Coordinates of N, CA, C and O in Angstrom, one line a residue:
M3 N -3.2 12.6 12.3 CA -4.6 12.6 12.0 C -5.2 11.7 13.1 O -4.8 10.6 13.3
D4 N -6.3 12.2 13.7 CA -7.0 11.5 14.8 C -8.1 10.7 14.3 O -9.3 11.1 14.4
V5 N -7.8 9.5 13.6 CA -8.8 8.6 13.2 C -8.4 7.2 13.6 O -7.2 6.9 13.9
P6 N -9.3 6.3 13.8 CA -9.0 4.9 14.3 C -8.1 4.2 13.2 O -8.2 4.4 12.0
T7 N -7.3 3.3 13.8 CA -6.4 2.4 12.9 C -6.9 1.0 12.9 O -7.3 0.5 14.0
V8 N -7.0 0.4 11.7 CA -7.4 -1.0 11.6 C -6.3 -1.7 10.8 O -5.5 -1.1 10.2
W9 N -6.3 -3.0 10.9 CA -5.3 -3.8 10.2 C -5.9 -4.7 9.2 O -7.0 -5.3 9.4
A10 N -5.3 -4.8 8.0 CA -5.7 -5.7 7.0 C -4.9 -7.0 7.0 O -3.7 -7.0 7.3
E11 N -5.6 -8.1 6.8 CA -5.0 -9.4 6.8 C -4.2 -9.7 5.6 O -4.7 -9.4 4.4
C12 N -3.0 -10.2 5.7 CA -2.2 -10.5 4.6 C -2.8 -11.8 3.9 O -3.1 -12.8 4.5
Q13 N -3.0 -11.7 2.6 CA -3.6 -12.7 1.8 C -2.5 -13.5 1.0 O -2.8 -14.5 0.3
V14 N -1.2 -13.2 1.2 CA -0.1 -13.8 0.5 C 0.8 -14.4 1.5 O 1.3 -13.7 2.4
S15 N 1.1 -15.7 1.4 CA 2.1 -16.3 2.3 C 3.5 -16.0 1.9 O 3.8 -15.6 0.8
P16 N 4.4 -16.1 2.9 CA 5.8 -15.8 2.5 C 6.3 -16.7 1.4 O 7.1 -16.2 0.5
T17 N 5.9 -17.9 1.3 CA 6.4 -18.8 0.3 C 5.8 -18.3 -1.1 O 6.6 -18.3 -2.1
R18 N 4.6 -17.9 -1.1 CA 4.0 -17.4 -2.3 C 4.7 -16.1 -2.8 O 4.9 -15.9 -4.0
A19 N 5.0 -15.2 -1.8 CA 5.7 -14.0 -2.2 C 7.1 -14.3 -2.8 O 7.5 -13.7 -3.8
Q20 N 7.8 -15.3 -2.3 CA 9.1 -15.7 -2.9 C 8.9 -16.2 -4.3 O 9.7 -15.9 -5.2
A21 N 7.8 -17.0 -4.5 CA 7.5 -17.5 -5.9 C 7.2 -16.4 -6.8 O 7.6 -16.4 -8.0
I22 N 6.4 -15.4 -6.4 CA 6.1 -14.2 -7.2 C 7.3 -13.5 -7.7 O 7.4 -13.0 -8.8
L23 N 8.3 -13.4 -6.7 CA 9.5 -12.6 -7.0 C 10.7 -13.4 -7.6 O 11.7 -12.9 -7.9
R24 N 10.4 -14.7 -7.8 CA 11.5 -15.6 -8.3 C 12.0 -15.1 -9.6 O 11.1 -14.9 -10.5
P25 N 13.3 -15.0 -9.9 CA 13.8 -14.6 -11.2 C 13.5 -15.6 -12.2 O 13.2 -16.8 -11.9
G26 N 13.6 -15.3 -13.5 CA 13.4 -16.2 -14.6 C 14.5 -17.3 -14.6 O 15.5 -17.2 -13.9
I27 N 14.3 -18.2 -15.5 CA 15.2 -19.4 -15.5 C 16.6 -19.0 -15.8 O 17.6 -19.4 -15.1
L28 N 16.9 -18.2 -16.8 CA 18.2 -17.8 -17.2 C 18.9 -17.0 -16.0 O 20.1 -17.2 -15.7
K29 N 18.1 -16.1 -15.4 CA 18.7 -15.3 -14.3 C 19.0 -16.2 -13.1 O 20.0 -16.0 -12.5
R30 N 18.1 -17.1 -12.9 CA 18.3 -18.1 -11.7 C 19.6 -18.9 -12.0 O 20.4 -19.1 -11.0
L31 N 19.8 -19.3 -13.2 CA 21.0 -20.1 -13.5 C 22.2 -19.3 -13.3 O 23.2 -19.7 -12.7
F32 N 22.2 -18.0 -13.8 CA 23.3 -17.1 -13.6 C 23.6 -16.8 -12.1 O 24.7 -16.9 -11.6
L33 N 22.5 -16.5 -11.4 CA 22.6 -16.2 -10.0 C 23.0 -17.4 -9.1 O 23.5 -17.2 -8.0
S34 N 22.7 -18.6 -9.6 CA 22.9 -19.8 -8.7 C 24.4 -20.0 -8.5 O 24.8 -20.5 -7.5
F35 N 25.3 -19.5 -9.4 CA 26.7 -19.5 -9.2 C 27.2 -18.6 -8.1 O 28.2 -18.8 -7.5
S36 N 26.4 -17.6 -7.8 CA 26.8 -16.6 -6.7 C 25.9 -16.7 -5.5 O 26.1 -16.0 -4.6
D37 N 24.9 -17.7 -5.5 CA 24.1 -17.9 -4.3 C 23.2 -16.6 -4.0 O 22.8 -16.4 -2.9
R38 N 22.9 -15.8 -5.1 CA 22.1 -14.6 -4.9 C 20.6 -14.8 -5.2 O 19.8 -13.9 -4.9
A39 N 20.2 -16.0 -5.7 CA 18.8 -16.2 -6.1 C 18.0 -16.6 -4.9 O 16.8 -16.4 -4.9
K40 N 18.6 -17.1 -3.9 CA 17.9 -17.6 -2.7 C 17.5 -16.5 -1.8 O 18.3 -15.6 -1.5
A41 N 16.3 -16.6 -1.3 CA 15.8 -15.6 -0.3 C 16.5 -15.8 1.0 O 16.6 -16.9 1.5
L42 N 17.0 -14.7 1.6 CA 17.6 -14.7 3.0 C 16.5 -14.7 4.0 O 16.6 -15.4 5.0
K43 N 15.5 -13.9 3.8 CA 14.5 -13.7 4.8 C 13.3 -13.1 4.2 O 13.4 -12.4 3.2
T44 N 12.1 -13.5 4.7 CA 10.8 -12.9 4.2 C 10.1 -12.4 5.4 O 9.9 -13.2 6.4
E45 N 9.6 -11.2 5.4 CA 8.8 -10.7 6.5 C 7.6 -10.0 6.0 O 7.6 -9.5 4.9
I46 N 6.6 -9.9 6.9 CA 5.4 -9.1 6.5 C 5.4 -7.8 7.3 O 5.6 -7.9 8.5
I47 N 5.3 -6.7 6.6 CA 5.2 -5.4 7.3 C 3.9 -4.8 6.9 O 3.2 -5.2 6.0
H48 N 3.5 -3.8 7.7 CA 2.2 -3.1 7.4 C 2.5 -1.6 7.2 O 3.1 -1.0 8.1
L49 N 2.1 -1.1 6.1 CA 2.3 0.4 5.8 C 0.9 1.0 5.9 O -0.1 0.5 5.5
P50 N 0.9 2.3 6.4 CA -0.4 3.0 6.6 C -1.0 3.6 5.3 O -0.3 4.3 4.6
F51 N -2.3 3.4 5.2 CA -3.1 4.0 4.1 C -4.2 4.7 4.8 O -4.7 4.2 5.8
C52 N -4.8 5.7 4.2 CA -6.0 6.4 4.8 C -7.1 6.1 3.9 O -7.1 6.3 2.6
L53 N -8.3 5.7 4.4 CA -9.5 5.4 3.7 C -10.4 6.5 3.8 O -10.9 6.9 4.9
L54 N -10.8 7.1 2.6 CA -11.8 8.2 2.6 C -13.0 7.7 1.8 O -12.9 6.9 0.9
R55 N -14.1 8.3 2.2 CA -15.4 7.9 1.5 C -16.0 9.2 0.9 O -16.3 10.2 1.7
Y56 N -16.2 9.2 -0.4 CA -17.0 10.3 -1.0 C -18.3 9.8 -1.4 O -18.5 8.8 -2.0
E57 N -19.3 10.6 -1.1 CA -20.7 10.3 -1.5 C -20.9 11.0 -2.9 O -20.4 12.0 -3.2
L58 N -21.6 10.2 -3.8 CA -21.8 10.7 -5.2 C -23.2 11.2 -5.3 O -24.1 10.6 -4.7
E59 N -23.4 12.3 -6.1 CA -24.7 12.8 -6.4 C -24.9 12.7 -7.9 O -23.9 13.0 -8.6
G60 N -26.1 12.3 -8.3 CA -26.4 12.3 -9.7 C -25.9 11.0 -10.4 O -25.8 10.9 -11.6
S61 N -25.6 9.9 -9.6 CA -25.2 8.6 -10.1 C -26.3 7.6 -9.8 O -26.7 7.5 -8.7
E62 N -26.6 6.9 -10.9 CA -27.7 5.8 -10.7 C -27.1 4.5 -10.2 O -27.7 3.8 -9.5
S63 N -25.8 4.3 -10.5 CA -25.2 3.0 -10.2 C -24.4 2.9 -8.9 O -24.3 1.9 -8.3
Q64 N -23.9 4.1 -8.4 CA -23.1 4.1 -7.2 C -23.7 5.1 -6.1 O -24.1 6.1 -6.5
Q65 N -23.5 4.7 -4.9 CA -23.9 5.6 -3.8 C -22.7 6.3 -3.3 O -22.8 7.4 -2.7
G66 N -21.5 5.8 -3.5 CA -20.3 6.5 -3.1 C -19.1 5.8 -3.6 O -19.2 4.7 -4.2
I67 N -17.9 6.4 -3.3 CA -16.7 5.8 -3.8 C -15.7 5.9 -2.6 O -15.6 6.9 -2.0
S68 N -14.9 4.8 -2.4 CA -13.9 4.8 -1.3 C -12.5 4.9 -2.0 O -12.2 4.2 -3.0
I69 N -11.7 5.8 -1.5 CA -10.4 6.1 -2.0 C -9.4 5.7 -0.9 O -9.5 6.2 0.3
L70 N -8.4 5.0 -1.3 CA -7.3 4.7 -0.4 C -6.1 5.5 -0.7 O -5.6 5.4 -1.8
V71 N -5.6 6.3 0.3 CA -4.4 7.2 0.0 C -3.2 6.6 0.7 O -3.2 6.4 1.9
D72 N -2.1 6.4 0.0 CA -0.9 5.9 0.5 C -0.1 7.1 1.0 O 0.3 8.0 0.2
G73 N 0.1 7.3 2.3 CA 0.7 8.5 2.8 C 2.2 8.6 2.5 O 2.7 9.7 2.4
Y74 N 2.9 7.5 2.2 CA 4.3 7.6 1.9 C 4.6 7.8 0.4 O 5.5 8.6 0.0
R75 N 3.8 7.2 -0.4 CA 3.9 7.4 -1.9 C 3.2 8.6 -2.4 O 3.4 9.0 -3.5
R76 N 2.3 9.1 -1.6 CA 1.4 10.2 -1.9 C 0.7 9.9 -3.2 O 0.6 10.6 -4.2
A77 N 0.1 8.7 -3.2 CA -0.7 8.2 -4.3 C -2.1 7.7 -3.8 O -2.2 7.4 -2.6
A78 N -3.0 7.5 -4.7 CA -4.4 7.1 -4.3 C -4.8 6.0 -5.3 O -4.4 5.9 -6.4
R79 N -5.8 5.2 -4.8 CA -6.4 4.2 -5.6 C -7.8 3.9 -5.1 O -8.1 4.2 -4.0
H80 N -8.7 3.4 -6.0 CA -10.0 3.0 -5.6 C -10.0 1.8 -4.7 O -9.2 0.9 -5.0
M81 N -10.9 1.7 -3.7 CA -10.9 0.5 -2.9 C -12.3 0.1 -2.6 O -13.1 0.9 -2.3
K82 N -12.6 -1.2 -2.8 CA -13.9 -1.7 -2.4 C -13.8 -2.2 -1.0 O -13.2 -3.2 -0.7
E83 N -14.4 -1.5 -0.1 CA -14.3 -1.7 1.3 C -14.7 -3.1 1.7 O -14.1 -3.8 2.6
E84 N -15.8 -3.7 1.1 CA -16.3 -5.0 1.4 C -15.3 -6.1 1.1 O -15.4 -7.2 1.6
E85 N -14.3 -5.8 0.3 CA -13.3 -6.8 -0.1 C -12.0 -6.7 0.8 O -11.1 -7.5 0.6
L86 N -12.0 -5.8 1.7 CA -10.9 -5.6 2.6 C -11.0 -6.5 3.8 O -11.8 -6.3 4.7
P87 N -10.1 -7.5 4.0 CA -10.2 -8.4 5.1 C -9.5 -7.8 6.3 O -8.3 -7.8 6.4
L88 N -10.3 -7.4 7.3 CA -9.8 -6.7 8.5 C -9.6 -7.7 9.6 O -10.3 -8.6 9.8
I89 N -8.5 -7.5 10.4 CA -8.2 -8.3 11.6 C -7.8 -7.5 12.7 O -7.6 -6.2 12.6
H90 N -7.7 -8.1 13.9 CA -7.1 -7.4 15.1 C -5.6 -7.2 14.8 O -5.0 -7.9 14.1
R91 N -5.1 -6.2 15.5 CA -3.6 -6.0 15.4 C -2.8 -7.2 15.7 O -3.0 -7.8 16.8
P92 N -2.0 -7.7 14.7 CA -1.2 -8.9 15.0 C -0.2 -8.6 16.1 O 0.3 -7.5 16.3
D93 N 0.2 -9.6 16.9 CA 1.1 -9.5 18.0 C 2.5 -9.2 17.4 O 2.9 -9.7 16.4
G94 N 3.2 -8.3 18.1 CA 4.6 -8.0 17.8 C 4.8 -7.3 16.5 O 6.0 -7.2 16.0
V95 N 3.8 -6.7 15.9 CA 3.9 -6.0 14.6 C 4.1 -4.5 14.8 O 3.4 -3.9 15.6
E96 N 5.1 -4.0 14.2 CA 5.4 -2.5 14.3 C 4.4 -1.7 13.5 O 4.0 -2.1 12.4
E97 N 3.9 -0.6 14.1 CA 3.0 0.2 13.5 C 3.7 1.5 12.9 O 4.3 2.2 13.7
F98 N 3.6 1.6 11.6 CA 4.2 2.8 11.0 C 3.2 3.9 11.1 O 2.0 3.7 10.7
P99 N 3.5 5.1 11.5 CA 2.5 6.2 11.6 C 2.2 6.7 10.2 O 3.0 6.7 9.3
Y100 N 0.9 7.2 10.1 CA 0.5 7.8 8.8 C 1.1 9.2 8.7 O 0.9 10.0 9.7
P101 N 1.8 9.5 7.7 CA 2.7 10.7 7.7 C 2.0 12.0 7.2 O 2.6 13.0 7.3
L102 N 0.8 12.0 6.7 CA 0.2 13.2 6.2 C -0.9 13.7 7.1 O -1.5 12.9 7.9
D103 N -1.2 15.0 7.0 CA -2.4 15.5 7.7 C -3.6 15.4 6.8 O -3.6 15.0 5.7
R104 N -4.7 15.9 7.4 CA -6.0 15.7 6.7 C -6.0 16.5 5.4 O -6.5 16.0 4.4
G105 N -5.5 17.7 5.4 CA -5.5 18.5 4.2 C -4.7 17.9 3.0 O -5.2 17.9 1.9
E106 N -3.5 17.4 3.3 CA -2.7 16.8 2.3 C -3.4 15.5 1.7 O -3.4 15.2 0.5
T107 N -4.0 14.7 2.7 CA -4.7 13.5 2.3 C -5.9 13.8 1.4 O -6.0 13.1 0.3
V108 N -6.7 14.8 1.7 CA -7.8 15.1 0.9 C -7.4 15.6 -0.5 O -8.0 15.3 -1.5
K109 N -6.3 16.4 -0.5 CA -5.8 16.9 -1.8 C -5.4 15.8 -2.7 O -5.7 15.8 -3.9
I110 N -4.7 14.8 -2.2 CA -4.3 13.6 -3.0 C -5.6 12.9 -3.5 O -5.6 12.5 -4.7
A111 N -6.6 12.7 -2.6 CA -7.8 12.0 -3.0 C -8.5 12.8 -4.1 O -9.0 12.2 -5.1
R112 N -8.6 14.1 -4.0 CA -9.3 15.0 -5.0 C -8.6 14.9 -6.3 O -9.2 14.8 -7.4
S113 N -7.3 14.9 -6.3 CA -6.5 14.8 -7.5 C -6.8 13.4 -8.2 O -6.9 13.4 -9.4
Y114 N -6.9 12.4 -7.4 CA -7.2 11.1 -8.0 C -8.6 11.1 -8.6 O -8.8 10.6 -9.7
L115 N -9.6 11.7 -7.9 CA -10.9 11.8 -8.4 C -10.9 12.6 -9.7 O -11.7 12.2 -10.7
S116 N -10.1 13.6 -9.8 CA -10.0 14.4 -11.0 C -9.5 13.5 -12.2 O -10.0 13.7 -13.3
S117 N -8.5 12.7 -11.9 CA -8.0 11.8 -13.0 C -9.1 10.8 -13.4 O -9.1 10.5 -14.6
L118 N -9.9 10.3 -12.5 CA -11.0 9.4 -12.9 C -12.0 10.2 -13.8 O -12.5 9.6 -14.7
R119 N -12.3 11.4 -13.4 CA -13.2 12.2 -14.2 C -12.6 12.5 -15.6 O -13.3 12.4 -16.6
M120 N -11.3 12.7 -15.7 CA -10.7 13.0 -17.0 C -10.7 11.7 -17.8 O -10.8 11.8 -19.1
A121 N -10.7 10.5 -17.2 CA -10.7 9.3 -17.9 C -12.1 8.9 -18.2 O -12.4 7.8 -18.7
R122 N -13.1 9.7 -17.9 CA -14.5 9.5 -18.1 C -15.1 8.3 -17.4 O -15.9 7.6 -18.0
T123 N -14.6 8.0 -16.2 CA -15.1 6.9 -15.4 C -16.5 7.2 -14.9 O -17.2 6.2 -14.7
F124 N -16.8 8.4 -14.7 CA -18.1 8.8 -14.2 C -18.9 9.5 -15.3 O -18.4 10.1 -16.2
S125 N -20.2 9.4 -15.2 CA -21.1 10.1 -16.1 C -20.9 11.6 -15.9 O -20.6 12.1 -14.8
P126 N -21.2 12.4 -16.9 CA -21.0 13.9 -16.8 C -21.7 14.6 -15.7 O -21.3 15.5 -15.1
G127 N -22.9 14.1 -15.3 CA -23.7 14.8 -14.3 C -23.3 14.4 -12.8 O -23.9 14.9 -11.9
V128 N -22.4 13.5 -12.7 CA -22.0 13.0 -11.3 C -21.1 14.0 -10.6 O -20.2 14.6 -11.2
T129 N -21.5 14.3 -9.4 CA -20.7 15.2 -8.5 C -20.3 14.5 -7.2 O -21.0 13.6 -6.8
F130 N -19.3 15.1 -6.6 CA -18.8 14.5 -5.3 C -19.0 15.4 -4.2 O -19.1 16.7 -4.4
D131 N -19.1 14.9 -3.0 CA -19.1 15.7 -1.8 C -17.9 16.6 -1.8 O -16.8 16.2 -2.2
R132 N -18.0 17.8 -1.2 CA -16.9 18.7 -1.1 C -15.9 18.1 -0.1 O -14.7 18.1 -0.3
E133 N -16.4 17.7 1.0 CA -15.5 17.1 2.1 C -15.8 15.6 2.2 O -16.9 15.3 2.5
P134 N -14.8 14.8 2.0 CA -15.0 13.3 2.2 C -15.1 13.0 3.7 O -14.6 13.7 4.6
K135 N -15.6 11.8 4.0 CA -15.5 11.3 5.3 C -14.3 10.5 5.4 O -14.0 9.6 4.6
I136 N -13.4 10.8 6.4 CA -12.2 10.0 6.6 C -12.6 8.9 7.6 O -12.9 9.2 8.7
K137 N -12.5 7.7 7.1 CA -13.0 6.6 7.9 C -12.0 6.0 8.9 O -12.2 5.9 10.1
H138 N -10.8 5.7 8.4 CA -9.8 5.2 9.3 C -8.4 5.0 8.5 O -8.4 5.1 7.3
V139 N -7.4 4.8 9.3 CA -6.1 4.5 8.7 C -6.0 3.0 8.7 O -6.3 2.3 9.7
I140 N -5.6 2.4 7.6 CA -5.5 1.0 7.4 C -4.0 0.6 7.3 O -3.3 1.1 6.5
Q141 N -3.6 -0.3 8.2 CA -2.3 -0.8 8.1 C -2.3 -2.0 7.1 O -2.8 -3.1 7.4
C142 N -1.8 -1.7 5.9 CA -1.9 -2.7 4.8 C -0.7 -3.6 4.7 O 0.5 -3.0 4.8
P143 N -0.8 -4.9 4.5 CA 0.4 -5.8 4.5 C 1.2 -5.8 3.2 O 0.6 -5.7 2.1
F144 N 2.5 -5.9 3.4 CA 3.4 -6.1 2.3 C 4.4 -7.2 2.7 O 4.8 -7.2 3.8
C145 N 4.6 -8.1 1.8 CA 5.7 -9.1 2.0 C 7.0 -8.5 1.5 O 7.1 -8.1 0.4
V146 N 8.0 -8.5 2.3 CA 9.3 -8.0 2.0 C 10.3 -9.2 1.9 O 10.4 -10.0 2.9
V147 N 10.8 -9.5 0.7 CA 11.7 -10.6 0.5 C 13.2 -10.0 0.3 O 13.4 -9.2 -0.6
Y148 N 14.1 -10.4 1.2 CA 15.4 -10.0 1.2 C 16.3 -11.0 0.5 O 16.1 -12.2 0.7
R149 N 17.3 -10.5 -0.3 CA 18.2 -11.4 -1.0 C 19.6 -10.8 -0.9 O 19.8 -9.6 -0.8
R150 N 20.6 -11.7 -1.0 CA 22.0 -11.2 -1.1 C 22.2 -10.5 -2.4 O 21.7 -10.9 -3.4
A151 N 23.0 -9.4 -2.3 CA 23.3 -8.6 -3.5 C 24.8 -8.6 -3.6 O 25.5 -9.2 -2.8
G152 N 25.3 -8.0 -4.7 CA 26.7 -8.0 -4.9 C 27.5 -7.2 -3.8 O 26.9 -6.3 -3.2
G153 N 28.7 -7.6 -3.6 CA 29.5 -6.9 -2.6 C 29.1 -7.2 -1.1 O 29.4 -6.4 -0.2
G154 N 28.4 -8.2 -0.9 CA 28.0 -8.6 0.4 C 26.8 -7.8 1.0 O 26.5 -8.0 2.2
S155 N 26.2 -7.0 0.2 CA 25.1 -6.2 0.7 C 23.8 -7.0 0.5 O 23.8 -8.1 0.0
V156 N 22.7 -6.5 1.0 CA 21.4 -7.1 0.9 C 20.4 -6.2 0.1 O 20.4 -5.0 0.3
T157 N 19.6 -6.8 -0.7 CA 18.6 -6.1 -1.5 C 17.2 -6.6 -1.1 O 17.1 -7.7 -0.5
F158 N 16.2 -6.0 -1.5 CA 14.8 -6.4 -1.2 C 13.9 -6.1 -2.3 O 14.1 -5.2 -3.1
D159 N 12.8 -6.9 -2.3 CA 11.6 -6.6 -3.2 C 10.4 -6.8 -2.4 O 10.4 -7.5 -1.4
T160 N 9.3 -6.2 -2.8 CA 8.0 -6.3 -2.1 C 6.9 -6.9 -2.9 O 6.9 -6.8 -4.2
V161 N 6.0 -7.5 -2.2 CA 4.7 -8.0 -2.8 C 3.6 -7.4 -2.0 O 3.6 -7.5 -0.8
D162 N 2.6 -6.9 -2.7 CA 1.4 -6.3 -2.0 C 0.7 -7.5 -1.4 O 0.3 -8.5 -2.1
G163 N 0.5 -7.5 -0.1 CA -0.1 -8.6 0.6 C -1.6 -8.8 0.4 O -2.2 -9.8 0.8
L164 N -2.2 -7.8 -0.2 CA -3.7 -7.9 -0.5 C -3.9 -8.4 -1.9 O -4.8 -9.3 -2.1
T165 N -3.2 -7.9 -2.9 CA -3.4 -8.3 -4.3 C -2.5 -9.4 -4.8 O -2.8 -10.0 -5.8
G166 N -1.3 -9.5 -4.2 CA -0.3 -10.5 -4.6 C 0.5 -10.0 -5.8 O 1.2 -10.7 -6.4
K167 N 0.4 -8.7 -6.1 CA 1.1 -8.1 -7.2 C 2.5 -7.7 -6.7 O 2.7 -7.2 -5.6
R168 N 3.5 -7.8 -7.6 CA 4.8 -7.4 -7.3 C 4.8 -5.9 -7.0 O 4.2 -5.1 -7.7
G169 N 5.5 -5.5 -5.9 CA 5.6 -4.1 -5.6 C 6.6 -3.4 -6.5 O 7.7 -4.0 -6.8
G170 N 6.3 -2.3 -7.0 CA 7.2 -1.6 -7.9 C 8.1 -0.7 -7.2 O 8.3 -0.7 -6.0
T171 N 8.8 0.2 -8.0 CA 9.7 1.1 -7.4 C 9.0 2.0 -6.3 O 9.6 2.3 -5.3
L172 N 7.8 2.5 -6.6 CA 7.1 3.3 -5.6 C 6.9 2.6 -4.3 O 7.0 3.2 -3.2
A173 N 6.4 1.3 -4.4 CA 6.2 0.6 -3.2 C 7.5 0.4 -2.4 O 7.5 0.5 -1.1
N174 N 8.6 0.1 -3.1 CA 9.9 0.0 -2.4 C 10.3 1.3 -1.8 O 10.8 1.3 -0.7
Q175 N 10.1 2.4 -2.5 CA 10.4 3.7 -2.0 C 9.6 4.0 -0.7 O 10.1 4.6 0.2
A176 N 8.3 3.6 -0.8 CA 7.4 3.8 0.4 C 8.0 3.1 1.6 O 8.0 3.6 2.7
F177 N 8.4 1.8 1.4 CA 8.9 1.0 2.5 C 10.2 1.7 3.1 O 10.3 1.8 4.3
I178 N 11.1 2.2 2.2 CA 12.3 2.8 2.7 C 11.9 4.1 3.4 O 12.5 4.4 4.5
A179 N 11.0 4.9 2.9 CA 10.6 6.1 3.5 C 10.0 5.9 4.9 O 10.2 6.6 5.9
A180 N 9.1 4.8 5.0 CA 8.5 4.4 6.3 C 9.6 4.0 7.3 O 9.5 4.5 8.5
L181 N 10.6 3.3 6.9 CA 11.6 2.9 7.8 C 12.4 4.1 8.2 O 12.8 4.2 9.4
H182 N 12.7 5.0 7.3 CA 13.5 6.2 7.6 C 12.8 7.1 8.6 O 13.4 7.6 9.5
E183 N 11.5 7.3 8.3 CA 10.7 8.2 9.1 C 10.5 7.6 10.5 O 10.3 8.3 11.5
N184 N 10.5 6.3 10.7 CA 10.3 5.6 11.9 C 11.5 5.5 12.8 O 11.5 5.1 13.9
Q185 N 12.7 5.9 12.3 CA 14.0 5.8 13.0 C 14.1 6.9 14.0 O 13.8 8.1 13.6
P186 N 14.5 6.7 15.2 CA 14.7 7.8 16.2 C 15.9 8.7 15.7 O 16.8 8.2 15.0
D187 N 15.8 9.9 16.1 CA 16.9 10.8 15.7 C 18.2 10.3 16.2 O 18.3 9.9 17.4
R188 N 19.3 10.4 15.4 CA 20.6 9.9 15.8 C 21.5 11.1 16.0 O 22.7 11.1 15.5
G189 N 21.1 12.2 16.6 CA 21.8 13.4 16.7 C 22.8 13.4 17.8 O 23.6 13.1 18.3

């Protein structure tokens, strides 16, 4: 997709991410015997999201709505653009490509808007533009905390670098998909 890429600033420090992901007291006590509670490494990665803007008609309170589409999870959420802290591309940071084309991205955004309409988020007379304006791809930060796992392997958990919320299974799957898609062919 030929749109500009911007970078969002991480609002969560690596130390804070480790605290968010720290196991409870009983689990820490159990894991302390095996040295698995301690973080091995914490890094900040950026995953691509596409920001779309729909203009609303028939709404007294809103002029438009911005939708953020996660290309790897194929999910969408509402985004207040003015709350998004943008920065210049950080030095030495790998850029993951946005994996979807325009048609797939718009389809996910429309599906999300339909779910909002079903939840009666908008008044009955509100309509949306048929075609949204695709503003840019945003490289959104995630803190990835690596820990030792059983059998000498390593496991990881993620924290959303904008909201400070623990990344769930879908965020972890998106991270793995981005890593897998970014690997050169090993044929």
